[in-house]
Tab-separated table of C-alpha atoms in Angstrom:
chain	number	residue	atom	x	y	z
K	1	MET	CA	-81.156	17.846	22.657
K	2	THR	CA	-80.234	16.431	19.252
K	3	ARG	CA	-80.841	12.876	18.106
K	4	PHE	CA	-77.078	12.097	18.179
K	5	GLN	CA	-76.744	13.280	21.795
K	6	GLN	CA	-79.695	11.088	22.802
K	7	LEU	CA	-78.106	8.090	21.120
K	8	VAL	CA	-74.782	8.706	22.912
K	9	ARG	CA	-76.513	9.070	26.302
K	10	ARG	CA	-78.456	5.821	25.804
K	11	SER	CA	-75.328	3.953	24.714
K	12	VAL	CA	-73.368	5.154	27.763
K	13	LEU	CA	-76.278	4.204	30.055
K	14	VAL	CA	-76.591	0.695	28.553
K	15	LEU	CA	-72.826	0.171	28.742
K	16	GLY	CA	-72.680	1.279	32.388
K	17	LEU	CA	-75.631	-0.927	33.415
K	18	SER	CA	-74.269	-3.993	31.613
K	19	THR	CA	-70.845	-3.535	33.229
K	20	ALA	CA	-72.420	-3.283	36.702
K	21	LEU	CA	-74.715	-6.280	36.150
K	22	ILE	CA	-72.036	-8.578	34.700
K	23	GLY	CA	-69.717	-7.836	37.639
K	24	ALA	CA	-72.483	-8.625	40.151
K	25	SER	CA	-73.990	-11.627	38.330
K	26	GLY	CA	-71.507	-14.197	39.612
K	27	CYS	CA	-70.397	-15.178	36.122
K	28	LYS	CA	-66.897	-16.593	36.300
K	29	LEU	CA	-66.258	-17.222	32.637
K	30	VAL	CA	-62.987	-15.319	32.310
K	31	ASP	CA	-61.905	-15.689	35.928
K	32	GLY	CA	-62.807	-19.388	35.898
K	33	PHE	CA	-60.725	-19.962	32.774
K	34	PHE	CA	-57.633	-18.548	34.451
K	35	GLU	CA	-58.311	-20.567	37.622
K	36	VAL	CA	-58.492	-23.815	35.630
K	37	GLN	CA	-55.296	-22.944	33.740
K	38	SER	CA	-53.499	-22.172	36.995
K	39	ALA	CA	-54.650	-25.459	38.587
K	40	PHE	CA	-53.608	-27.415	35.466
K	41	SER	CA	-50.128	-25.890	35.344
K	42	THR	CA	-49.633	-26.374	39.099
K	43	PHE	CA	-50.696	-30.038	39.001
K	44	TRP	CA	-48.671	-31.012	35.917
K	45	LYS	CA	-45.790	-28.638	36.708
K	46	THR	CA	-45.857	-27.105	33.256
K	47	ALA	CA	-46.727	-23.833	31.577
K	48	PRO	CA	-50.396	-23.123	30.881
K	49	PHE	CA	-51.870	-23.554	27.418
K	50	ILE	CA	-50.783	-20.865	25.013
K	51	PRO	CA	-52.887	-20.635	21.854
K	52	VAL	CA	-50.766	-20.620	18.708
K	53	GLY	CA	-52.158	-19.511	15.378
K	54	ALA	CA	-52.045	-21.651	12.246
K	55	TYR	CA	-49.607	-19.199	10.620
K	56	PHE	CA	-46.868	-19.885	13.192
K	57	SER	CA	-47.316	-23.668	13.196
K	58	GLN	CA	-47.118	-23.659	9.376
K	59	ARG	CA	-43.874	-21.646	9.521
K	60	ILE	CA	-42.335	-24.210	11.913
K	61	GLU	CA	-43.379	-27.088	9.627
K	62	ASP	CA	-41.887	-25.280	6.611
K	63	VAL	CA	-38.545	-24.798	8.400
K	64	TYR	CA	-38.326	-28.511	9.200
K	65	HIS	CA	-39.392	-29.456	5.656
K	66	GLU	CA	-36.728	-27.233	4.067
K	67	GLU	CA	-34.010	-28.478	6.443
K	68	GLU	CA	-34.863	-32.137	5.835
K	69	ARG	CA	-35.061	-31.937	2.034
K	70	TYR	CA	-32.874	-29.061	0.905
K	71	GLY	CA	-30.709	-27.946	3.835
K	72	ARG	CA	-28.296	-30.877	3.909
K	73	VAL	CA	-25.351	-31.207	1.550
K	74	PRO	CA	-24.469	-34.796	0.594
K	75	VAL	CA	-20.923	-36.129	0.389
K	76	LEU	CA	-20.907	-38.662	-2.451
K	77	ASP	CA	-18.571	-41.612	-2.923
K	78	PRO	CA	-15.807	-41.356	-5.529
K	79	VAL	CA	-16.642	-42.021	-9.156
K	80	GLU	CA	-14.630	-44.925	-10.536
K	81	GLY	CA	-12.585	-44.687	-13.751
K	82	GLU	CA	-10.964	-41.814	-15.584
K	83	ASN	CA	-13.745	-41.346	-18.117
K	84	ALA	CA	-16.663	-41.810	-15.722
K	85	PRO	CA	-19.556	-39.424	-16.428
K	86	LEU	CA	-19.487	-36.545	-13.952
K	87	PHE	CA	-22.439	-34.312	-14.584
K	88	CYS	CA	-25.309	-32.886	-12.560
K	89	LEU	CA	-28.000	-35.497	-12.135
K	90	ASP	CA	-30.347	-33.828	-9.647
K	91	PRO	CA	-32.191	-30.811	-11.100
K	92	PRO	CA	-34.381	-28.854	-8.661
K	93	SER	CA	-37.820	-30.288	-8.015
K	94	PRO	CA	-40.919	-28.150	-8.677
K	95	ASP	CA	-41.489	-27.974	-4.904
K	96	GLU	CA	-37.993	-26.560	-4.358
K	97	VAL	CA	-38.417	-23.996	-7.137
K	98	VAL	CA	-41.777	-22.726	-5.849
K	99	ARG	CA	-40.415	-22.531	-2.277
K	100	ALA	CA	-37.472	-20.477	-3.576
K	101	LEU	CA	-39.783	-17.827	-5.039
K	102	PRO	CA	-39.997	-14.601	-3.010
K	103	ALA	CA	-42.925	-14.372	-0.589
K	104	SER	CA	-44.271	-11.307	-2.402
K	105	GLU	CA	-44.709	-13.383	-5.582
K	106	THR	CA	-46.527	-16.329	-4.007
K	107	GLY	CA	-48.812	-14.286	-1.758
K	108	GLU	CA	-47.522	-15.737	1.494
K	109	GLY	CA	-48.889	-13.896	4.511
K	110	GLY	CA	-51.946	-12.403	2.794
K	111	TYR	CA	-55.179	-11.727	4.634
K	112	ALA	CA	-58.247	-13.732	3.689
K	113	PHE	CA	-60.895	-11.636	1.892
K	114	LEU	CA	-58.761	-8.473	2.257
K	115	ALA	CA	-55.736	-9.148	0.059
K	116	GLU	CA	-55.380	-12.653	-1.343
K	117	THR	CA	-52.788	-13.666	-3.932
K	118	GLN	CA	-53.033	-16.907	-5.884
K	119	ILE	CA	-50.711	-18.431	-8.461
K	120	ASN	CA	-52.302	-20.626	-11.123
K	121	ASN	CA	-51.201	-22.426	-14.312
K	122	VAL	CA	-47.599	-22.786	-13.134
K	123	ARG	CA	-44.999	-23.851	-15.721
K	124	ILE	CA	-41.347	-24.297	-14.713
K	125	VAL	CA	-38.362	-24.362	-17.079
K	126	VAL	CA	-35.060	-25.549	-15.541
K	127	GLU	CA	-31.790	-24.826	-17.348
K	128	PRO	CA	-28.332	-25.916	-16.103
K	129	ILE	CA	-25.906	-22.967	-16.290
K	130	VAL	CA	-22.824	-24.268	-14.420
K	131	ASP	CA	-21.545	-27.848	-14.275
K	132	ARG	CA	-17.890	-28.146	-13.240
K	133	ILE	CA	-15.720	-30.002	-10.727
K	134	ASP	CA	-12.897	-28.470	-8.704
K	135	GLU	CA	-9.591	-30.173	-8.002
K	136	CYS	CA	-9.201	-32.498	-5.023
K	137	LYS	CA	-8.718	-30.577	-1.732
K	138	PHE	CA	-8.912	-31.347	1.967
K	139	TYR	CA	-12.178	-30.242	3.635
K	140	PRO	CA	-12.539	-30.247	7.443
K	141	LEU	CA	-14.942	-32.916	8.768
K	142	VAL	CA	-15.044	-34.523	5.283
K	143	GLY	CA	-11.481	-35.256	4.272
K	144	PRO	CA	-10.131	-35.218	0.711
K	145	ALA	CA	-12.922	-34.326	-1.693
K	146	ARG	CA	-13.758	-32.421	-4.861
K	147	LEU	CA	-16.475	-29.772	-5.023
K	148	HIS	CA	-18.997	-30.334	-7.814
K	149	HIS	CA	-20.715	-27.074	-8.821
K	150	CYS	CA	-24.256	-27.499	-10.175
K	151	HIS	CA	-26.103	-24.225	-10.743
K	152	TYR	CA	-29.532	-23.972	-12.331
K	153	LYS	CA	-31.601	-21.130	-13.736
K	154	CYS	CA	-35.290	-21.787	-13.068
K	155	THR	CA	-37.838	-19.675	-14.935
K	156	VAL	CA	-41.365	-19.852	-13.530
K	157	TYR	CA	-44.318	-18.771	-15.683
K	158	TYR	CA	-47.674	-18.421	-13.916
K	159	ASP	CA	-50.894	-16.432	-13.717
K	160	LYS	CA	-50.857	-14.219	-10.630
K	161	ARG	CA	-54.308	-13.353	-9.344
K	162	ILE	CA	-54.827	-10.651	-6.720
K	163	ARG	CA	-58.290	-10.267	-5.258
K	164	SER	CA	-60.007	-8.470	-2.447
K	165	ASP	CA	-63.615	-8.633	-1.233
K	166	TRP	CA	-63.595	-5.685	1.137
K	167	PRO	CA	-63.767	-2.621	1.280
K	168	ILE	CA	-63.784	-2.403	-2.533
K	169	PRO	CA	-64.243	-5.758	-4.289
K	170	PHE	CA	-61.833	-6.284	-7.156
K	171	SER	CA	-59.871	-8.982	-8.918
K	172	HIS	CA	-56.778	-8.623	-11.100
K	173	GLU	CA	-55.028	-11.373	-13.057
K	174	ASP	CA	-51.644	-10.954	-14.710
K	175	ALA	CA	-49.301	-13.308	-16.581
K	176	THR	CA	-46.070	-13.248	-14.580
K	177	GLU	CA	-42.547	-14.562	-15.083
K	178	SER	CA	-40.019	-15.018	-12.250
K	179	VAL	CA	-36.440	-16.254	-12.380
K	180	VAL	CA	-34.827	-18.163	-9.499
K	181	TYR	CA	-31.212	-19.379	-9.339
K	182	ILE	CA	-30.657	-22.600	-7.363
K	183	ASP	CA	-27.311	-24.177	-6.460
K	184	HIS	CA	-26.913	-27.922	-5.896
K	185	ASP	CA	-23.221	-27.970	-5.019
K	186	HIS	CA	-22.000	-31.181	-3.389
K	187	LEU	CA	-18.747	-32.887	-2.448
K	188	ILE	CA	-17.335	-36.064	-4.036
K	189	ARG	CA	-14.705	-37.964	-2.071
K	190	CYS	CA	-11.311	-38.372	-3.761
K	191	ALA	CA	-10.108	-41.885	-4.481
K	192	GLY	CA	-6.472	-40.973	-5.192
K	193	PRO	CA	-3.805	-38.888	-3.410
K	194	VAL	CA	-4.711	-35.477	-2.001
K	195	VAL	CA	-3.473	-32.383	-3.839
K	196	ARG	CA	-3.090	-29.374	-1.541
């Protein structure tokens, strides 16, 4: 009998004995956990605890953050006077620009020690490319208003670092440039008569 066959026989024997002994030992670690969960959910009339990973809770927080800050379109009051300055006053914030980058660029969803992506030395250049106002029209749920188009070209310069520690340790750093287009269109209520 070879050394490998002896090792396999010993491993099977140890596995069989440990399975038989654990079943007969009276240990209720797994079974007891489910009993406690069942009693808890029966008493409080709710579902048992369901473990949720940090990845999913972070995704939920990001959805609420984006909806609160960037998902709502404001309806502004009319600007008084014929020669009142009407130009885009709210360029995208650095947070909004970085969140608009594709997930492949920022390393979102990487695995720790296996494939990590970091972005360092970030520099953002914001350029307005469109700034115009449409004629007064009627919008449902808003009323008479004019659409103000504000479009921005955001160029992001950063050092992208990709590293892995296993199975082959390596690290690669590259100067990267990404372009993101962000729209900040909003409505301005009309002060005069409606043109249809």
